[in-house]
């Protein structure tokens, strides 16, 4: 370093001008040394006289729970070094939060949708669902309707700077209706529908064959009708009476002779 020849080490220069009102003096920063009063006669090869060099390093930054997209973290003392050995500045980190396709965030609450079968919606079940803490069980109560919302309390995101306060995880229920069912399933559903509404006129499925059951039950009815008709015939009655009289006479003759 050497003393600036322009300002003499003062870092300031004075300029005097003649005006109609008299002499006017103005003090300004030395344009040669930029107010430093000294100038570099021999530059450092690494910093070119700046006294600072640019380096790259890896640091670990602690991310607090509850941050969101666009949050800014201030890391003290990790900025650029100060001029002439001064204290370093601070580092500001802008955060971008990666989204999960199955989970959407609304403030401190999380939202998801789950699809269940119509049987599970009627009877109830326990489903495996995905949360930020991993897979967990969700109780599906009987009679759940499409569009209902079930809540897992305290499974949402924590509040920033207050991790003791945590949101909920909300699940919207979707009921899947099959497009095709087997014949046995259709019979069971039709039986359930008949129990629910006995006066329903819903057509029966083709797999049922009521005609065979009617034919099987028709034979004994016909036999009973024929036997009842024979009992009402007068000629049959007389023949049966005469036969019983002759049979009784023969038995008496055998016993006495």
Coordinates of N, CA and C in Angstrom, one line a residue:
X1 N 0.8 -1.2 0.0 CA 0.0 0.0 0.0 C 0.9 1.2 0.0
X2 N 0.4 2.3 -0.6 CA 1.1 3.6 -0.6 C 0.1 4.7 -0.5
X3 N 0.6 5.8 0.0 CA -0.3 7.0 0.2 C -0.8 7.5 -1.1
X4 N -2.0 7.9 -1.2 CA -2.6 8.4 -2.5 C -2.0 9.8 -2.7
X5 N -1.5 9.9 -3.9 CA -0.9 11.2 -4.3 C -1.9 12.3 -4.5
X6 N -3.1 12.0 -4.8 CA -4.1 13.0 -5.1 C -4.6 13.7 -3.9
X7 N -4.9 12.9 -2.9 CA -5.5 13.5 -1.7 C -4.5 13.6 -0.5
X8 N -3.4 13.0 -0.7 CA -2.4 13.0 0.3 C -2.7 12.2 1.5
X9 N -3.5 11.2 1.3 CA -3.9 10.3 2.4 C -5.1 10.7 3.2
X10 N -5.7 11.9 2.8 CA -6.9 12.3 3.5 C -8.1 11.7 3.0
X11 N -8.2 11.2 1.8 CA -9.3 10.5 1.3 C -10.3 11.5 0.7
X12 N -10.1 12.8 0.8 CA -11.0 13.8 0.3 C -10.2 14.9 -0.4
X13 N -10.8 15.5 -1.3 CA -10.2 16.6 -2.1 C -11.1 17.8 -2.0
X14 N -10.5 19.0 -2.1 CA -11.3 20.2 -2.1 C -11.1 20.9 -3.4
X15 N -12.3 21.4 -3.9 CA -12.3 22.1 -5.2 C -12.9 23.4 -4.9
X16 N -12.2 24.5 -5.4 CA -12.6 25.9 -5.2 C -12.9 26.5 -6.6
X17 N -14.0 27.2 -6.6 CA -14.5 27.8 -7.8 C -14.8 29.3 -7.6
X18 N -14.6 30.1 -8.6 CA -14.9 31.6 -8.5 C -16.4 31.8 -9.0
X19 N -17.2 32.3 -8.2 CA -18.6 32.6 -8.6 C -18.9 34.1 -8.4
X20 N -20.0 34.6 -9.0 CA -20.3 36.0 -8.9 C -20.5 36.4 -7.4
X21 N -20.7 35.5 -6.6 CA -20.9 35.8 -5.2 C -19.7 35.6 -4.3
X22 N -18.6 35.2 -5.0 CA -17.3 35.0 -4.3 C -16.7 33.7 -4.6
X23 N -15.8 33.3 -3.7 CA -15.1 32.0 -3.9 C -16.0 30.9 -3.2
X24 N -16.1 29.8 -3.9 CA -17.0 28.7 -3.4 C -16.1 27.5 -3.4
X25 N -16.0 26.8 -2.2 CA -15.2 25.6 -2.0 C -16.1 24.4 -1.7
X26 N -15.8 23.3 -2.3 CA -16.6 22.1 -2.2 C -15.6 20.9 -1.9
X27 N -15.9 20.1 -0.8 CA -15.2 18.9 -0.5 C -15.9 17.7 -1.0
X28 N -15.1 16.8 -1.6 CA -15.7 15.5 -2.2 C -14.7 14.4 -1.9
X29 N -15.2 13.2 -2.2 CA -14.4 12.0 -2.0 C -13.3 11.9 -3.1
X30 N -12.1 11.5 -2.7 CA -11.0 11.4 -3.7 C -11.4 10.4 -4.8
X31 N -11.4 10.8 -6.0 CA -11.7 9.9 -7.1 C -10.6 8.9 -7.4
X32 N -9.4 9.1 -6.9 CA -8.3 8.2 -7.2 C -8.3 7.0 -6.2
X33 N -8.5 7.3 -4.9 CA -8.4 6.2 -3.9 C -9.8 5.8 -3.4
X34 N -10.9 6.5 -3.9 CA -12.2 6.3 -3.4 C -12.4 6.5 -1.9
X35 N -11.7 7.5 -1.4 CA -11.8 7.9 0.0 C -11.0 7.1 0.9
X36 N -10.2 6.1 0.5 CA -9.4 5.3 1.4 C -8.1 6.0 1.8
X37 N -7.6 6.9 1.0 CA -6.3 7.6 1.4 C -5.1 6.8 1.0
X38 N -5.3 5.5 0.6 CA -4.2 4.7 0.2 C -4.5 4.0 -1.1
X39 N -3.4 3.6 -1.8 CA -3.6 2.9 -3.0 C -2.7 1.7 -3.1
X40 N -3.1 0.7 -3.8 CA -2.3 -0.6 -3.9 C -1.3 -0.4 -5.0
X41 N -0.1 -0.6 -4.6 CA 1.0 -0.5 -5.6 C 1.3 -1.8 -6.3
X42 N 1.2 -2.9 -5.5 CA 1.4 -4.3 -6.0 C 0.2 -5.1 -5.6
X43 N -0.6 -5.6 -6.6 CA -1.8 -6.3 -6.3 C -1.5 -7.8 -6.0
X44 N -2.3 -8.4 -5.1 CA -2.3 -9.8 -4.8 C -2.8 -10.6 -6.0
X45 N -2.2 -11.7 -6.3 CA -2.6 -12.5 -7.5 C -3.9 -13.2 -7.3
X46 N -4.2 -13.5 -6.0 CA -5.5 -14.3 -5.8 C -6.7 -13.4 -5.7
X47 N -6.5 -12.3 -5.0 CA -7.7 -11.4 -4.8 C -7.7 -10.2 -5.6
X48 N -6.6 -9.9 -6.3 CA -6.5 -8.7 -7.2 C -6.7 -7.4 -6.3
X49 N -6.2 -7.5 -5.1 CA -6.3 -6.3 -4.3 C -7.6 -6.1 -3.5
X50 N -8.6 -7.0 -3.7 CA -9.9 -6.9 -3.0 C -9.8 -7.3 -1.5
X51 N -8.8 -8.2 -1.2 CA -8.7 -8.7 0.1 C -9.7 -9.8 0.4
X52 N -10.5 -10.2 -0.5 CA -11.5 -11.3 -0.4 C -11.4 -12.2 -1.6
X53 N -11.7 -13.5 -1.5 CA -11.8 -14.4 -2.6 C -13.1 -15.1 -2.5
X54 N -13.6 -15.6 -3.6 CA -14.8 -16.3 -3.7 C -14.6 -17.8 -3.6
X55 N -15.2 -18.4 -2.6 CA -15.0 -19.9 -2.5 C -16.4 -20.5 -2.3
X56 N -16.5 -21.8 -2.6 CA -17.7 -22.6 -2.4 C -17.6 -23.6 -1.3
X57 N -18.5 -23.7 -0.5 CA -18.5 -24.7 0.6 C -19.9 -25.2 0.9
X58 N -20.0 -26.3 1.5 CA -21.3 -27.0 1.8 C -21.5 -26.8 3.3
X59 N -22.7 -26.4 3.6 CA -23.1 -26.2 5.0 C -24.4 -26.9 5.3
X60 N -24.7 -27.2 6.5 CA -25.9 -27.8 6.9 C -26.9 -26.8 7.5
X61 N -28.1 -26.8 7.0 CA -29.1 -25.8 7.5 C -30.2 -26.6 8.1
X62 N -30.6 -26.3 9.3 CA -31.7 -26.9 10.0 C -33.0 -26.3 9.6
X63 N -33.9 -27.2 9.1 CA -35.2 -26.7 8.6 C -36.2 -27.0 9.7
X64 N -36.8 -25.9 10.2 CA -37.8 -26.1 11.3 C -39.1 -26.8 10.8
X65 N -39.8 -27.5 11.6 CA -41.1 -28.1 11.2 C -42.1 -27.0 10.9
X66 N -43.0 -27.3 9.9 CA -44.0 -26.4 9.5 C -43.7 -25.4 8.5
X67 N -42.6 -25.4 7.8 CA -42.3 -24.4 6.8 C -43.1 -24.7 5.6
X68 N -43.3 -23.7 4.7 CA -44.1 -23.8 3.5 C -43.3 -23.3 2.3
X69 N -43.8 -23.4 1.1 CA -43.2 -23.0 -0.1 C -43.0 -21.5 0.0
X70 N -41.8 -21.0 -0.3 CA -41.5 -19.6 -0.3 C -41.0 -19.1 1.1
X71 N -40.8 -19.9 2.1 CA -40.3 -19.5 3.4 C -38.8 -19.1 3.2
X72 N -38.3 -18.2 4.0 CA -37.0 -17.7 4.0 C -36.3 -18.0 5.3
X73 N -35.2 -18.7 5.3 CA -34.4 -18.9 6.5 C -33.2 -18.0 6.5
X74 N -32.9 -17.4 7.7 CA -31.7 -16.6 7.9 C -30.7 -17.3 8.7
X75 N -29.5 -17.5 8.0 CA -28.4 -18.2 8.7 C -27.3 -17.2 9.0
X76 N -27.2 -16.9 10.2 CA -26.3 -15.8 10.6 C -24.8 -16.3 10.4
X77 N -24.0 -15.3 9.9 CA -22.5 -15.5 9.8 C -22.1 -16.4 8.6
X78 N -23.1 -16.7 7.7 CA -22.7 -17.6 6.6 C -22.8 -16.8 5.3
X79 N -22.7 -15.5 5.4 CA -22.7 -14.7 4.1 C -21.3 -14.3 3.7
X80 N -21.1 -13.3 2.9 CA -19.8 -12.9 2.4 C -19.0 -12.3 3.5
X81 N -17.7 -12.5 3.4 CA -16.8 -11.9 4.3 C -16.8 -10.3 4.2
X82 N -16.6 -9.7 5.4 CA -16.6 -8.2 5.3 C -15.3 -7.7 4.7
X83 N -15.3 -6.5 4.2 CA -14.1 -5.9 3.6 C -13.1 -5.6 4.7
X84 N -11.8 -5.7 4.4 CA -10.7 -5.5 5.3 C -10.8 -6.2 6.6
X85 N -11.2 -7.5 6.4 CA -11.3 -8.4 7.6 C -12.5 -8.1 8.5
X86 N -13.5 -7.4 8.0 CA -14.7 -7.1 8.7 C -15.6 -8.4 9.0
X87 N -16.6 -8.3 9.8 CA -17.4 -9.4 10.1 C -18.2 -9.9 8.9
X88 N -18.5 -11.2 8.7 CA -19.2 -11.6 7.6 C -20.7 -11.3 7.7
X89 N -21.4 -11.3 6.6 CA -22.8 -11.1 6.5 C -23.6 -12.4 6.8
X90 N -24.9 -12.3 6.5 CA -25.8 -13.5 6.7 C -26.2 -14.1 5.4
X91 N -26.6 -15.4 5.5 CA -27.1 -16.1 4.4 C -28.6 -16.3 4.5
X92 N -29.3 -16.0 3.4 CA -30.8 -16.1 3.3 C -31.1 -17.3 2.4
X93 N -31.8 -18.3 2.9 CA -32.2 -19.5 2.1 C -33.6 -19.4 1.8
X94 N -34.0 -19.5 0.5 CA -35.4 -19.5 0.0 C -35.7 -21.0 -0.2
X95 N -36.8 -21.4 0.5 CA -37.2 -22.8 0.5 C -38.3 -23.1 -0.6
X96 N -38.1 -24.3 -1.3 CA -39.1 -24.8 -2.1 C -39.5 -26.2 -1.6
X97 N -40.8 -26.4 -1.4 CA -41.3 -27.6 -0.7 C -41.8 -28.5 -1.8
X98 N -41.3 -29.8 -1.8 CA -41.7 -30.8 -2.8 C -43.1 -31.3 -2.4
X99 N -44.0 -31.4 -3.3 CA -45.3 -31.9 -3.0 C -45.4 -33.4 -3.2
X100 N -46.3 -34.0 -2.5 CA -46.7 -35.4 -2.6 C -48.0 -35.5 -3.4
X101 N -48.0 -36.3 -4.4 CA -49.2 -36.4 -5.2 C -50.4 -36.8 -4.5
X102 N -50.3 -37.7 -3.5 CA -51.5 -38.2 -2.8 C -52.0 -37.3 -1.7
X103 N -51.1 -36.3 -1.3 CA -51.5 -35.5 -0.2 C -51.4 -34.0 -0.6
X104 N -52.5 -33.3 -0.3 CA -52.5 -31.8 -0.5 C -52.5 -31.1 0.8
X105 N -51.9 -29.9 0.8 CA -51.8 -29.1 2.0 C -52.7 -27.9 2.0
X106 N -53.3 -27.6 3.1 CA -54.2 -26.5 3.2 C -53.8 -25.8 4.6
X107 N -52.8 -25.0 4.6 CA -52.4 -24.4 5.9 C -51.7 -25.5 6.7
X108 N -52.2 -25.8 7.9 CA -51.6 -26.8 8.7 C -52.4 -28.1 8.6
X109 N -53.5 -28.1 7.8 CA -54.2 -29.4 7.6 C -53.8 -30.0 6.3
X110 N -53.9 -31.3 6.2 CA -53.6 -32.1 5.0 C -54.8 -32.8 4.6
X111 N -54.9 -33.0 3.2 CA -56.1 -33.5 2.6 C -55.7 -34.6 1.7
X112 N -56.5 -35.7 1.7 CA -56.3 -36.8 0.8 C -57.7 -37.4 0.5
X113 N -57.7 -38.3 -0.6 CA -59.0 -39.0 -0.9 C -58.7 -40.5 -0.9
X114 N -59.7 -41.3 -0.5 CA -59.5 -42.7 -0.5 C -60.7 -43.4 -1.1
X115 N -60.5 -44.4 -1.9 CA -61.6 -45.1 -2.6 C -61.8 -46.5 -1.9
X116 N -63.1 -46.7 -1.6 CA -63.5 -48.0 -1.0 C -64.6 -48.6 -1.8
X117 N -64.9 -49.9 -1.6 CA -66.0 -50.6 -2.3 C -67.3 -50.3 -1.6
X118 N -68.4 -50.5 -2.3 CA -69.7 -50.2 -1.8 C -70.0 -51.2 -0.6
X119 N -69.4 -52.4 -0.6 CA -69.6 -53.3 0.6 C -68.9 -52.7 1.8
X120 N -67.7 -52.2 1.6 CA -67.0 -51.6 2.8 C -67.7 -50.4 3.3
X121 N -68.3 -49.6 2.4 CA -69.1 -48.4 2.8 C -70.3 -48.8 3.6
X122 N -70.9 -50.0 3.3 CA -72.1 -50.4 4.0 C -71.8 -51.1 5.3
X123 N -70.8 -52.0 5.3 CA -70.5 -52.8 6.5 C -69.4 -52.1 7.3
X124 N -68.6 -51.2 6.8 CA -67.5 -50.6 7.5 C -66.3 -51.5 7.4
X125 N -65.1 -50.9 7.6 CA -63.8 -51.6 7.5 C -62.7 -50.8 8.0
X126 N -61.5 -51.3 8.0 CA -60.3 -50.6 8.4 C -59.4 -50.5 7.2
X127 N -59.1 -49.3 6.7 CA -58.3 -49.2 5.5 C -56.9 -48.6 5.9
X128 N -55.9 -49.0 5.1 CA -54.6 -48.5 5.2 C -54.4 -47.2 4.4
X129 N -54.0 -46.2 5.0 CA -53.9 -44.9 4.3 C -52.5 -44.4 4.5
X130 N -52.1 -43.5 3.6 CA -50.7 -42.9 3.6 C -50.8 -41.5 4.3
X131 N -49.9 -41.3 5.2 CA -49.7 -40.0 5.9 C -48.3 -39.6 5.8
X132 N -48.0 -38.4 6.4 CA -46.6 -37.9 6.3 C -45.7 -38.7 7.3
X133 N -46.3 -39.5 8.2 CA -45.6 -40.3 9.1 C -45.5 -41.8 8.6
X134 N -46.0 -42.1 7.4 CA -46.0 -43.4 6.9 C -47.5 -44.0 6.8
X135 N -47.6 -45.3 6.6 CA -48.9 -45.9 6.5 C -49.5 -46.1 7.9
X136 N -50.8 -45.8 8.0 CA -51.5 -46.0 9.2 C -52.9 -46.5 8.9
X137 N -53.7 -46.8 9.9 CA -55.0 -47.4 9.8 C -56.1 -46.3 10.0
X138 N -57.1 -46.4 9.1 CA -58.2 -45.4 9.1 C -59.5 -46.2 9.3
X139 N -60.3 -45.9 10.4 CA -61.5 -46.7 10.6 C -62.6 -46.1 9.8
X140 N -63.2 -47.0 8.9 CA -64.4 -46.6 8.1 C -65.6 -47.1 8.8
X141 N -66.5 -46.2 9.3 CA -67.7 -46.7 10.0 C -68.7 -47.2 9.1
X142 N -69.6 -48.1 9.5 CA -70.7 -48.6 8.7 C -71.6 -47.5 8.2
X143 N -72.1 -47.6 7.0 CA -73.0 -46.6 6.5 C -72.3 -45.3 6.0
X144 N -71.0 -45.4 5.7 CA -70.3 -44.2 5.1 C -70.9 -43.9 3.8
X145 N -71.1 -42.6 3.5 CA -71.7 -42.1 2.3 C -70.6 -41.5 1.4
X146 N -70.7 -41.6 0.1 CA -69.8 -40.9 -0.8 C -69.6 -39.4 -0.6
X147 N -68.4 -38.9 -0.5 CA -68.2 -37.5 -0.2 C -68.0 -37.2 1.3
X148 N -68.2 -38.2 2.2 CA -68.0 -38.0 3.6 C -66.5 -37.7 3.9
X149 N -66.2 -37.0 4.9 CA -64.9 -36.7 5.3 C -64.6 -37.3 6.7
X150 N -63.5 -38.1 6.7 CA -63.0 -38.7 7.9 C -61.7 -38.0 8.4
X151 N -61.5 -37.9 9.7 CA -60.4 -37.1 10.2 C -59.5 -37.9 11.0
X152 N -58.2 -37.8 10.7 CA -57.2 -38.3 11.6 C -56.6 -37.1 12.4
X153 N -56.9 -37.0 13.6 CA -56.5 -35.9 14.4 C -55.0 -35.9 14.7
X154 N -54.5 -34.7 14.7 CA -53.0 -34.5 15.0 C -52.1 -35.2 14.0
X155 N -52.6 -35.4 12.7 CA -51.7 -36.1 11.7 C -51.4 -35.1 10.6
X156 N -51.6 -33.8 10.8 CA -51.3 -32.8 9.8 C -50.0 -32.2 10.0
X157 N -49.8 -31.0 9.5 CA -48.5 -30.3 9.5 C -48.5 -29.4 10.8
X158 N -47.3 -29.3 11.5 CA -47.2 -28.5 12.7 C -47.2 -27.0 12.3
X159 N -47.6 -26.2 13.2 CA -47.5 -24.7 13.0 C -46.1 -24.2 13.1
X160 N -45.7 -23.3 12.2 CA -44.4 -22.8 12.2 C -44.1 -22.0 13.5
X161 N -42.9 -22.4 14.1 CA -42.4 -21.8 15.3 C -43.3 -22.2 16.5
X162 N -44.3 -23.0 16.3 CA -45.1 -23.6 17.4 C -45.4 -25.0 17.1
X163 N -44.4 -25.9 17.2 CA -44.6 -27.3 16.8 C -45.6 -28.1 17.7
X164 N -45.9 -27.6 18.8 CA -46.9 -28.3 19.7 C -48.3 -28.2 19.1
X165 N -48.6 -27.2 18.2 CA -49.9 -27.1 17.6 C -49.8 -27.8 16.2
X166 N -50.6 -28.8 16.0 CA -50.6 -29.5 14.8 C -52.0 -29.7 14.2
X167 N -52.0 -29.7 12.9 CA -53.3 -29.8 12.2 C -53.8 -31.2 12.1
X168 N -54.8 -31.4 11.3 CA -55.4 -32.8 11.1 C -55.2 -33.2 9.6
X169 N -55.4 -34.5 9.4 CA -55.4 -35.1 8.1 C -56.8 -35.5 7.7
X170 N -57.3 -34.9 6.7 CA -58.7 -35.1 6.3 C -58.8 -36.0 5.1
X171 N -59.6 -37.0 5.1 CA -59.8 -38.0 4.0 C -61.2 -37.9 3.5
X172 N -61.3 -37.7 2.2 CA -62.6 -37.6 1.5 C -62.8 -39.0 0.9
X173 N -64.0 -39.6 1.2 CA -64.4 -40.9 0.8 C -65.0 -41.0 -0.6
X174 N -64.5 -41.9 -1.4 CA -65.0 -42.2 -2.7 C -65.5 -43.6 -2.7
X175 N -66.7 -43.9 -3.1 CA -67.3 -45.2 -3.2 C -67.3 -45.7 -4.6
X176 N -66.6 -46.8 -4.9 CA -66.5 -47.4 -6.2 C -67.6 -48.4 -6.4
X177 N -68.4 -48.2 -7.5 CA -69.5 -49.1 -7.9 C -69.0 -50.0 -9.0
X178 N -69.0 -51.3 -8.9 CA -68.6 -52.1 -10.0 C -69.5 -52.1 -11.2
X179 N -68.9 -52.1 -12.4 CA -69.7 -52.1 -13.6 C -70.3 -53.5 -14.0
X180 N -69.6 -54.6 -13.5 CA -70.1 -55.9 -13.8 C -70.0 -56.7 -12.5
X181 N -71.0 -57.6 -12.3 CA -71.0 -58.4 -11.1 C -71.4 -59.8 -11.5
X182 N -71.0 -60.8 -10.7 CA -71.3 -62.2 -11.1 C -72.8 -62.5 -10.8
X183 N -73.2 -63.7 -11.3 CA -74.6 -64.1 -11.1 C -75.0 -64.3 -9.6
X184 N -74.1 -64.9 -8.8 CA -74.3 -65.1 -7.4 C -74.4 -63.7 -6.7
X185 N -73.6 -62.8 -7.1 CA -73.6 -61.5 -6.4 C -75.0 -60.8 -6.8
X186 N -75.4 -61.0 -8.0 CA -76.7 -60.4 -8.4 C -77.9 -60.9 -7.6
X187 N -77.8 -62.3 -7.4 CA -78.9 -62.9 -6.7 C -78.9 -62.4 -5.2
X188 N -77.8 -62.3 -4.6 CA -77.7 -61.8 -3.3 C -78.2 -60.3 -3.2
X189 N -77.8 -59.5 -4.2 CA -78.3 -58.1 -4.2 C -79.8 -58.0 -4.4
X190 N -80.3 -58.9 -5.3 CA -81.8 -58.9 -5.5 C -82.5 -59.3 -4.3
X191 N -82.0 -60.3 -3.6 CA -82.6 -60.7 -2.3 C -82.6 -59.6 -1.3
X192 N -81.4 -58.9 -1.2 CA -81.3 -57.8 -0.3 C -82.3 -56.7 -0.7
X193 N -82.5 -56.4 -2.0 CA -83.4 -55.4 -2.4 C -84.8 -55.8 -2.1
X194 N -85.2 -57.1 -2.2 CA -86.5 -57.6 -1.9 C -86.8 -57.4 -0.4
X195 N -85.8 -57.7 0.4 CA -86.0 -57.5 1.8 C -86.2 -56.0 2.2
X196 N -85.5 -55.2 1.5 CA -85.5 -53.7 1.8 C -86.9 -53.1 1.3
X197 N -87.4 -53.6 0.1 CA -88.6 -53.1 -0.5 C -89.4 -54.3 -1.0
X198 N -90.3 -54.9 -0.2 CA -91.0 -56.1 -0.7 C -91.9 -55.8 -1.8
X199 N -92.4 -54.6 -2.0 CA -93.3 -54.3 -3.1 C -92.6 -53.9 -4.4
X200 N -91.3 -54.1 -4.4 CA -90.6 -53.7 -5.6 C -90.9 -54.6 -6.8
X201 N -91.0 -54.0 -8.0 CA -91.3 -54.8 -9.2 C -90.0 -55.0 -10.1
X202 N -88.9 -55.0 -9.4 CA -87.6 -55.2 -10.2 C -87.6 -56.6 -10.8
X203 N -87.2 -56.7 -12.1 CA -87.2 -58.0 -12.8 C -86.2 -58.9 -12.2
X204 N -86.5 -60.2 -12.1 CA -85.5 -61.2 -11.6 C -84.5 -61.5 -12.6
X205 N -83.3 -62.0 -12.1 CA -82.2 -62.3 -13.0 C -82.5 -63.6 -13.7
X206 N -81.8 -63.9 -14.8 CA -82.1 -65.1 -15.6 C -81.6 -66.3 -14.9
X207 N -80.7 -66.2 -14.0 CA -80.1 -67.4 -13.3 C -81.1 -68.2 -12.5
X208 N -82.2 -67.5 -12.0 CA -83.2 -68.1 -11.2 C -84.2 -68.9 -12.1
X209 N -84.7 -70.0 -11.7 CA -85.6 -70.9 -12.4 C -86.8 -71.3 -11.5
X210 N -87.8 -70.4 -11.3 CA -88.9 -70.7 -10.4 C -89.8 -71.7 -11.0
X211 N -89.8 -72.0 -12.3 CA -90.8 -72.9 -12.9 C -90.5 -74.3 -12.4
X212 N -89.3 -74.7 -12.2 CA -89.0 -76.1 -11.8 C -89.6 -76.3 -10.4
X213 N -89.5 -75.3 -9.5 CA -90.0 -75.4 -8.2 C -91.5 -75.6 -8.2
X214 N -92.1 -74.8 -9.1 CA -93.6 -74.9 -9.2 C -94.0 -76.3 -9.6
X215 N -93.3 -76.9 -10.6 CA -93.7 -78.2 -11.1 C -93.5 -79.3 -10.0
X216 N -92.4 -79.2 -9.3 CA -92.2 -80.2 -8.2 C -93.2 -80.1 -7.1
X217 N -93.7 -79.0 -6.8 CA -94.8 -78.8 -5.8 C -96.1 -79.1 -6.4
X218 N -96.3 -79.2 -7.6 CA -97.6 -79.4 -8.2 C -98.1 -80.8 -8.2
X219 N -97.2 -81.8 -8.2 CA -97.6 -83.2 -8.2 C -98.4 -83.6 -7.0
X220 N -97.9 -83.4 -5.7 CA -98.6 -83.8 -4.6 C -100.0 -83.2 -4.5
X221 N -100.1 -81.9 -5.0 CA -101.3 -81.2 -4.9 C -102.3 -81.9 -5.8
X222 N -101.9 -82.4 -7.0 CA -102.8 -83.1 -7.9 C -103.2 -84.4 -7.3
X223 N -102.3 -85.1 -6.6 CA -102.7 -86.4 -6.0 C -103.7 -86.2 -4.9
X224 N -103.5 -85.2 -4.1 CA -104.5 -84.9 -3.1 C -105.9 -84.6 -3.6
X225 N -105.8 -83.8 -4.8 CA -107.1 -83.5 -5.4 C -107.8 -84.7 -5.9
X226 N -107.1 -85.7 -6.5 CA -107.7 -86.9 -7.0 C -108.2 -87.7 -5.8
X227 N -107.5 -87.9 -4.7 CA -108.0 -88.7 -3.6 C -109.2 -88.1 -3.0
X228 N -109.2 -86.7 -2.9 CA -110.4 -86.1 -2.3 C -111.6 -86.2 -3.2
X229 N -111.3 -86.3 -4.6 CA -112.5 -86.5 -5.5 C -113.0 -87.9 -5.4
X230 N -112.1 -88.9 -5.1 CA -112.6 -90.3 -5.0 C -113.4 -90.4 -3.7
X231 N -113.0 -89.7 -2.7 CA -113.8 -89.8 -1.4 C -115.2 -89.3 -1.5
X232 N -115.3 -88.3 -2.4 CA -116.7 -87.7 -2.5 C -117.6 -88.4 -3.5
X233 N -117.1 -89.5 -4.2 CA -117.9 -90.2 -5.1 C -118.8 -91.2 -4.4
X234 N -120.2 -91.2 -4.6 CA -121.1 -92.0 -3.9 C -120.9 -93.5 -4.2
X235 N -120.6 -93.8 -5.4 CA -120.4 -95.2 -5.8 C -119.2 -95.9 -5.0
X236 N -118.2 -95.1 -4.9 CA -117.0 -95.5 -4.1 C -117.4 -95.8 -2.7
X237 N -118.2 -94.9 -2.1 CA -118.7 -95.1 -0.7 C -119.4 -96.4 -0.5
X238 N -120.4 -96.7 -1.5 CA -121.2 -97.9 -1.3 C -120.3 -99.2 -1.5
X239 N -119.4 -99.1 -2.4 CA -118.5 -100.3 -2.6 C -117.6 -100.5 -1.4
X240 N -117.1 -99.5 -0.8 CA -116.3 -99.6 0.4 C -117.1 -100.2 1.5
X241 N -118.4 -99.7 1.7 CA -119.2 -100.2 2.8 C -119.6 -101.7 2.6
X242 N -119.9 -102.1 1.4 CA -120.2 -103.5 1.1 C -119.1 -104.4 1.4
X243 N -117.9 -103.9 1.0 CA -116.7 -104.7 1.2 C -116.4 -104.9 2.7
X244 N -116.6 -103.9 3.5 CA -116.4 -104.0 4.9 C -117.4 -104.9 5.5
X245 N -118.7 -104.9 5.1 CA -119.7 -105.8 5.6 C -119.3 -107.3 5.3
X246 N -118.9 -107.6 4.1 CA -118.6 -108.9 3.7 C -117.4 -109.4 4.5
X247 N -116.4 -108.5 4.6 CA -115.2 -108.9 5.4 C -115.5 -109.2 6.8
X248 N -116.4 -108.4 7.4 CA -116.8 -108.7 8.8 C -117.6 -110.0 9.0
X249 N -118.4 -110.3 8.0 CA -119.2 -111.6 8.0 C -118.2 -112.8 7.9
X250 N -117.2 -112.8 7.1 CA -116.3 -113.9 6.9 C -115.5 -114.1 8.2
X251 N -115.1 -113.0 8.9 CA -114.3 -113.1 10.1 C -115.2 -113.8 11.2
X252 N -116.5 -113.4 11.3 CA -117.4 -114.0 12.3 C -117.6 -115.5 12.0
X253 N -117.7 -115.9 10.7 CA -117.9 -117.3 10.4 C -116.7 -118.1 10.7
X254 N -115.5 -117.5 10.5 CA -114.3 -118.3 10.9 C -114.2 -118.5 12.4
X255 N -114.6 -117.5 13.2 CA -114.4 -117.6 14.6 C -115.4 -118.6 15.2
X256 N -116.7 -118.7 14.7 CA -117.7 -119.6 15.2 C -117.7 -121.0 14.6
X257 N -117.3 -121.3 13.5 CA -117.3 -122.6 12.8 C -115.9 -123.0 12.5

